[in-house]
PDB file of C-alpha atoms in Angstrom:
ATOM      1  CA  MET A   1       9.619   2.090  14.916  1.00  0.00           C
ATOM      2  CA  ILE A   2       9.493   5.252  17.003  1.00  0.00           C
ATOM      3  CA  ASP A   3       7.167   5.470  20.025  1.00  0.00           C
ATOM      4  CA  GLN A   4       6.935   7.237  23.333  1.00  0.00           C
ATOM      5  CA  SER A   5       5.785   4.086  25.130  1.00  0.00           C
ATOM      6  CA  GLU A   6       8.469   1.966  26.627  1.00  0.00           C
ATOM      7  CA  GLU A   7       6.095  -1.027  26.678  1.00  0.00           C
ATOM      8  CA  ARG A   8       5.490  -0.825  22.910  1.00  0.00           C
ATOM      9  CA  ILE A   9       9.212  -0.507  22.183  1.00  0.00           C
ATOM     10  CA  ARG A  10       9.800  -3.609  24.393  1.00  0.00           C
ATOM     11  CA  LEU A  11       7.149  -5.565  22.462  1.00  0.00           C
ATOM     12  CA  ALA A  12       8.607  -4.506  19.210  1.00  0.00           C
ATOM     13  CA  ALA A  13      12.061  -5.665  20.290  1.00  0.00           C
ATOM     14  CA  GLU A  14      10.564  -8.987  21.396  1.00  0.00           C
ATOM     15  CA  ALA A  15       9.004  -9.335  17.879  1.00  0.00           C
ATOM     16  CA  GLY A  16      12.421  -8.671  16.244  1.00  0.00           C
ATOM     17  CA  PHE A  17      11.976  -5.044  15.349  1.00  0.00           C
ATOM     18  CA  ILE A  18      14.214  -2.051  16.254  1.00  0.00           C
ATOM     19  CA  GLY A  19      12.401   0.711  18.207  1.00  0.00           C
ATOM     20  CA  LEU A  20      13.524   4.096  19.248  1.00  0.00           C
ATOM     21  CA  LEU A  21      11.979   5.654  22.427  1.00  0.00           C
ATOM     22  CA  GLY A  22      10.995   9.243  21.705  1.00  0.00           C
ATOM     23  CA  ASP A  23       8.806  11.707  19.909  1.00  0.00           C
ATOM     24  CA  ALA A  24       8.495  10.980  16.063  1.00  0.00           C
ATOM     25  CA  THR A  25       7.864  14.752  15.422  1.00  0.00           C
ATOM     26  CA  SER A  26      11.470  15.504  16.575  1.00  0.00           C
ATOM     27  CA  GLU A  27      14.131  16.022  13.830  1.00  0.00           C
ATOM     28  CA  GLU A  28      16.740  14.566  16.149  1.00  0.00           C
ATOM     29  CA  ILE A  29      14.792  11.314  16.650  1.00  0.00           C
ATOM     30  CA  LEU A  30      14.017  10.938  13.000  1.00  0.00           C
ATOM     31  CA  THR A  31      17.643  11.560  12.087  1.00  0.00           C
ATOM     32  CA  ARG A  32      18.717   8.873  14.653  1.00  0.00           C
ATOM     33  CA  ALA A  33      16.174   6.622  12.884  1.00  0.00           C
ATOM     34  CA  CYS A  34      17.992   7.200   9.657  1.00  0.00           C
ATOM     35  CA  VAL A  35      14.920   8.438   7.716  1.00  0.00           C
ATOM     36  CA  GLY A  36      17.241  10.288   5.379  1.00  0.00           C
ATOM     37  CA  SER A  37      18.503   7.031   3.929  1.00  0.00           C
ATOM     38  CA  ALA A  38      15.292   4.979   4.395  1.00  0.00           C
ATOM     39  CA  LYS A  39      13.597   3.394   1.419  1.00  0.00           C
ATOM     40  CA  ALA A  40      10.216   4.194   2.949  1.00  0.00           C
ATOM     41  CA  VAL A  41       8.680   5.586   6.153  1.00  0.00           C
ATOM     42  CA  ILE A  42       5.228   4.542   7.366  1.00  0.00           C
ATOM     43  CA  VAL A  43       3.654   7.205   9.491  1.00  0.00           C
ATOM     44  CA  SER A  44       0.795   6.008  11.726  1.00  0.00           C
ATOM     45  CA  SER A  45       0.694   8.070  14.920  1.00  0.00           C
ATOM     46  CA  GLY A  46      -2.914   7.652  15.838  1.00  0.00           C
ATOM     47  CA  ARG A  47      -3.690  11.278  15.413  1.00  0.00           C
ATOM     48  CA  ASP A  48      -3.973  13.042  12.069  1.00  0.00           C
ATOM     49  CA  ASP A  49      -2.360  16.287  13.205  1.00  0.00           C
ATOM     50  CA  THR A  50       0.685  14.380  14.539  1.00  0.00           C
ATOM     51  CA  THR A  51       0.878  12.150  11.505  1.00  0.00           C
ATOM     52  CA  ILE A  52       0.872  15.272   9.267  1.00  0.00           C
ATOM     53  CA  LEU A  53       3.648  16.931  11.366  1.00  0.00           C
ATOM     54  CA  VAL A  54       5.772  13.783  11.213  1.00  0.00           C
ATOM     55  CA  ILE A  55       5.177  13.652   7.384  1.00  0.00           C
ATOM     56  CA  LEU A  56       6.337  17.307   7.039  1.00  0.00           C
ATOM     57  CA  THR A  57       9.447  16.625   9.140  1.00  0.00           C
ATOM     58  CA  VAL A  58      10.390  13.397   7.293  1.00  0.00           C
ATOM     59  CA  ARG A  59       9.915  15.254   3.896  1.00  0.00           C
ATOM     60  CA  HIS A  60      12.109  18.021   5.206  1.00  0.00           C
ATOM     61  CA  LEU A  61      14.863  15.552   6.158  1.00  0.00           C
ATOM     62  CA  SER A  62      14.541  13.489   3.052  1.00  0.00           C
ATOM     63  CA  ALA A  63      13.209  14.493  -0.287  1.00  0.00           C
ATOM     64  CA  GLY A  64      13.476  11.033  -1.867  1.00  0.00           C
ATOM     65  CA  THR A  65      12.120   8.756   0.837  1.00  0.00           C
ATOM     66  CA  LYS A  66       8.630   7.249   0.083  1.00  0.00           C
ATOM     67  CA  ILE A  67       6.181   8.290   2.749  1.00  0.00           C
ATOM     68  CA  VAL A  68       3.028   6.329   3.456  1.00  0.00           C
ATOM     69  CA  GLY A  69       0.674   7.995   5.903  1.00  0.00           C
ATOM     70  CA  ASN A  70      -2.253   6.646   7.899  1.00  0.00           C
ATOM     71  CA  ILE A  71      -5.071   9.273   8.107  1.00  0.00           C
ATOM     72  CA  LYS A  72      -8.427   8.780   9.832  1.00  0.00           C
ATOM     73  CA  GLN A  73     -10.423  11.918   8.864  1.00  0.00           C
ATOM     74  CA  GLU A  74     -11.324  12.297   5.141  1.00  0.00           C
ATOM     75  CA  GLU A  75     -10.707  16.024   5.265  1.00  0.00           C
ATOM     76  CA  ASN A  76      -7.037  15.386   6.328  1.00  0.00           C
ATOM     77  CA  ILE A  77      -6.093  13.196   3.432  1.00  0.00           C
ATOM     78  CA  LYS A  78      -5.480  16.279   1.228  1.00  0.00           C
ATOM     79  CA  LEU A  79      -3.382  17.807   3.978  1.00  0.00           C
ATOM     80  CA  ALA A  80      -1.277  14.646   4.333  1.00  0.00           C
ATOM     81  CA  LYS A  81      -0.556  14.639   0.574  1.00  0.00           C
ATOM     82  CA  LEU A  82       0.271  18.376   0.572  1.00  0.00           C
ATOM     83  CA  SER A  83       2.548  17.767   3.479  1.00  0.00           C
ATOM     84  CA  GLY A  84       4.585  15.354   1.428  1.00  0.00           C
ATOM     85  CA  ALA A  85       3.033  11.870   1.733  1.00  0.00           C
ATOM     86  CA  ASP A  86       3.479   9.814  -1.467  1.00  0.00           C
ATOM     87  CA  LEU A  87       0.550   7.643  -0.434  1.00  0.00           C
ATOM     88  CA  VAL A  88      -2.245   8.017   2.102  1.00  0.00           C
ATOM     89  CA  VAL A  89      -4.113   5.123   3.497  1.00  0.00           C
ATOM     90  CA  SER A  90      -7.371   5.795   5.333  1.00  0.00           C
ATOM     91  CA  PRO A  91      -8.509   2.648   7.246  1.00  0.00           C
ATOM     92  CA  PRO A  92     -11.921   4.204   8.145  1.00  0.00           C
ATOM     93  CA  ARG A  93     -12.524   5.094   4.458  1.00  0.00           C
ATOM     94  CA  ILE A  94     -11.592   1.544   3.286  1.00  0.00           C
ATOM     95  CA  GLY A  95     -13.738   0.053   6.027  1.00  0.00           C
ATOM     96  CA  GLY A  96     -16.648   2.292   4.883  1.00  0.00           C
ATOM     97  CA  TYR A  97     -16.300   1.100   1.325  1.00  0.00           C
ATOM     98  CA  LEU A  98     -16.308  -2.493   2.488  1.00  0.00           C
ATOM     99  CA  MET A  99     -19.365  -2.060   4.729  1.00  0.00           C
ATOM    100  CA  ALA A 100     -21.301  -0.179   2.027  1.00  0.00           C
ATOM    101  CA  ASP A 101     -20.448  -2.890  -0.434  1.00  0.00           C
ATOM    102  CA  ALA A 102     -21.525  -5.640   2.029  1.00  0.00           C
ATOM    103  CA  VAL A 103     -25.096  -4.208   2.006  1.00  0.00           C
ATOM    104  CA  GLU A 104     -25.484  -4.959  -1.708  1.00  0.00           C
ATOM    105  CA  THR A 105     -23.395  -8.069  -2.110  1.00  0.00           C
ATOM    106  CA  SER A 106     -22.610 -11.285  -0.239  1.00  0.00           C
ATOM    107  CA  HIS A 107     -19.321 -12.381  -1.647  1.00  0.00           C
ATOM    108  CA  ALA A 108     -17.405  -9.274  -2.777  1.00  0.00           C
ATOM    109  CA  THR A 109     -16.474  -7.954   0.640  1.00  0.00           C
ATOM    110  CA  PRO A 110     -15.168 -11.343   1.965  1.00  0.00           C
ATOM    111  CA  PHE A 111     -13.047 -11.673  -1.176  1.00  0.00           C
ATOM    112  CA  LEU A 112     -11.565  -8.178  -0.772  1.00  0.00           C
ATOM    113  CA  CYS A 113     -10.881  -8.889   2.826  1.00  0.00           C
ATOM    114  CA  ASP A 114      -9.118 -12.164   1.937  1.00  0.00           C
ATOM    115  CA  LEU A 115      -7.136 -10.203  -0.668  1.00  0.00           C
ATOM    116  CA  MET A 116      -5.969  -7.614   1.933  1.00  0.00           C
ATOM    117  CA  SER A 117      -5.161 -10.244   4.551  1.00  0.00           C
ATOM    118  CA  VAL A 118      -1.521 -11.501   4.955  1.00  0.00           C
ATOM    119  CA  SER A 119      -2.935 -15.002   5.464  1.00  0.00           C
ATOM    120  CA  GLY A 120      -5.533 -14.771   2.610  1.00  0.00           C
ATOM    121  CA  GLN A 121      -5.944 -17.328  -0.177  1.00  0.00           C
ATOM    122  CA  MET A 122      -5.354 -14.737  -2.833  1.00  0.00           C
ATOM    123  CA  VAL A 123      -2.710 -12.012  -3.126  1.00  0.00           C
ATOM    124  CA  LEU A 124      -2.368  -8.765  -5.072  1.00  0.00           C
ATOM    125  CA  THR A 125       1.184  -8.202  -6.274  1.00  0.00           C
ATOM    126  CA  GLU A 126       2.893  -5.509  -8.214  1.00  0.00           C
ATOM    127  CA  ARG A 127       5.644  -6.696 -10.464  1.00  0.00           C
ATOM    128  CA  PRO A 128       7.459  -5.824 -13.658  1.00  0.00           C
ATOM    129  CA  ALA A 129       6.241  -7.420 -16.868  1.00  0.00           C
ATOM    130  CA  ALA A 130       7.855 -10.777 -17.517  1.00  0.00           C
ATOM    131  CA  GLN A 131       9.791 -11.230 -20.714  1.00  0.00           C
ATOM    132  CA  ASP A 132       7.319 -13.754 -22.005  1.00  0.00           C
ATOM    133  CA  GLU A 133       4.432 -11.309 -21.382  1.00  0.00           C
ATOM    134  CA  ILE A 134       5.858  -8.435 -23.429  1.00  0.00           C
ATOM    135  CA  GLY A 135       3.805  -8.111 -26.686  1.00  0.00           C
ATOM    136  CA  LYS A 136       0.811  -9.789 -25.279  1.00  0.00           C
ATOM    137  CA  THR A 137      -2.463  -8.241 -24.074  1.00  0.00           C
ATOM    138  CA  MET A 138      -3.242  -8.103 -20.330  1.00  0.00           C
ATOM    139  CA  ALA A 139      -5.788 -10.938 -20.854  1.00  0.00           C
ATOM    140  CA  MET A 140      -3.059 -13.151 -22.301  1.00  0.00           C
ATOM    141  CA  ALA A 141      -0.655 -12.620 -19.399  1.00  0.00           C
ATOM    142  CA  THR A 142       0.473 -15.986 -17.868  1.00  0.00           C
ATOM    143  CA  ALA A 143       0.518 -15.793 -14.158  1.00  0.00           C
ATOM    144  CA  GLY A 144      -2.698 -14.714 -12.275  1.00  0.00           C
ATOM    145  CA  VAL A 145      -5.181 -12.101 -13.462  1.00  0.00           C
ATOM    146  CA  VAL A 146      -3.697  -8.781 -14.485  1.00  0.00           C
ATOM    147  CA  VAL A 147      -6.166  -6.218 -13.106  1.00  0.00           C
ATOM    148  CA  GLN A 148      -4.112  -3.106 -13.877  1.00  0.00           C
ATOM    149  CA  ILE A 149      -0.967  -1.985 -15.719  1.00  0.00           C
ATOM    150  CA  HIS A 150       1.111   1.080 -15.150  1.00  0.00           C
ATOM    151  CA  SER A 151       2.651   2.051 -18.470  1.00  0.00           C
ATOM    152  CA  ASN A 152       4.611   5.255 -19.066  1.00  0.00           C
ATOM    153  CA  GLY A 153       2.970   7.075 -16.187  1.00  0.00           C
ATOM    154  CA  ARG A 154      -0.515   5.979 -17.118  1.00  0.00           C
ATOM    155  CA  ALA A 155      -2.777   3.454 -15.345  1.00  0.00           C
ATOM    156  CA  ILE A 156      -4.248   1.030 -17.776  1.00  0.00           C
ATOM    157  CA  PRO A 157      -7.507  -0.351 -16.326  1.00  0.00           C
ATOM    158  CA  PHE A 158      -8.820  -3.950 -16.529  1.00  0.00           C
ATOM    159  CA  THR A 159     -11.366  -2.742 -19.056  1.00  0.00           C
ATOM    160  CA  GLU A 160      -8.556  -2.442 -21.609  1.00  0.00           C
ATOM    161  CA  ARG A 161      -7.301  -6.068 -21.026  1.00  0.00           C
ATOM    162  CA  HIS A 162      -8.033  -7.093 -24.572  1.00  0.00           C
ATOM    163  CA  ARG A 163      -6.509  -3.869 -26.140  1.00  0.00           C
ATOM    164  CA  HIS A 164      -3.399  -2.909 -24.201  1.00  0.00           C
ATOM    165  CA  ILE A 165      -0.238  -4.567 -25.354  1.00  0.00           C
ATOM    166  CA  ILE A 166       2.338  -5.112 -22.504  1.00  0.00           C
ATOM    167  CA  GLN A 167       5.514  -3.158 -23.138  1.00  0.00           C
ATOM    168  CA  PRO A 168       8.972  -3.383 -21.606  1.00  0.00           C
ATOM    169  CA  GLY A 169       9.102  -1.508 -18.244  1.00  0.00           C
ATOM    170  CA  ASP A 170       5.273  -1.916 -17.565  1.00  0.00           C
ATOM    171  CA  LEU A 171       4.332  -2.690 -14.036  1.00  0.00           C
ATOM    172  CA  LEU A 172       1.519  -5.180 -13.551  1.00  0.00           C
ATOM    173  CA  LEU A 173      -0.931  -5.526 -10.694  1.00  0.00           C
ATOM    174  CA  VAL A 174      -1.683  -9.190 -10.559  1.00  0.00           C
ATOM    175  CA  ILE A 175      -4.245 -11.186  -8.466  1.00  0.00           C
ATOM    176  CA  SER A 176      -3.019 -14.805  -7.920  1.00  0.00           C
ATOM    177  CA  PRO A 177      -3.336 -17.645  -5.495  1.00  0.00           C
ATOM    178  CA  ALA A 178      -1.267 -17.036  -2.338  1.00  0.00           C
ATOM    179  CA  HIS A 179       0.468 -20.379  -2.483  1.00  0.00           C
ATOM    180  CA  GLY A 180       1.255 -20.902  -6.182  1.00  0.00           C
ATOM    181  CA  ASP A 181      -1.042 -22.115  -8.936  1.00  0.00           C
ATOM    182  CA  GLU A 182      -1.886 -25.515  -7.336  1.00  0.00           C
ATOM    183  CA  LYS A 183      -5.156 -24.328  -5.820  1.00  0.00           C
ATOM    184  CA  ALA A 184      -6.271 -22.608  -8.995  1.00  0.00           C
ATOM    185  CA  GLU A 185      -5.445 -25.703 -11.159  1.00  0.00           C
ATOM    186  CA  GLY A 186      -7.348 -28.038  -8.965  1.00  0.00           C
ATOM    187  CA  GLN A 187     -10.582 -26.071  -9.344  1.00  0.00           C
TER     188      GLN A 187
END
């Protein structure tokens, strides 16, 4: 964590995280934070312009690091991607989708909120296809509900669950109970 607030750095340390006091737009601070060898960098500065500048700087320092950016304004999502973000998350956009959906439904929004919650009853996981799933369709996969497959650079939607045959190297997005299958079996 990089922050200009001593209080937030102290709170992060108390929670077991490492924090650097400084400006995340600074190459020196980002280098001290070892972004060049990081698996991923999450950029969430609270301001889109600052987030985009940090994304640009991280990308300059490390071509291979995965960058996830938090962008508030819809018009800045494209800029964040052009700046080098691999993935852009827009909480206001997601919240808008959930609120619009809640107007027409009673159960979809609470289910999606549960799915996104760390303490939810259901989880969405991304994992490689298991050996016993290879050669089967999405609908025949064993653990949970396969909602999407990524195969050879192509996203295979749920609508193809009876047609797509799972291949070695496929990545599966699976919805399953958070605490094993015991809750699902008891229903």
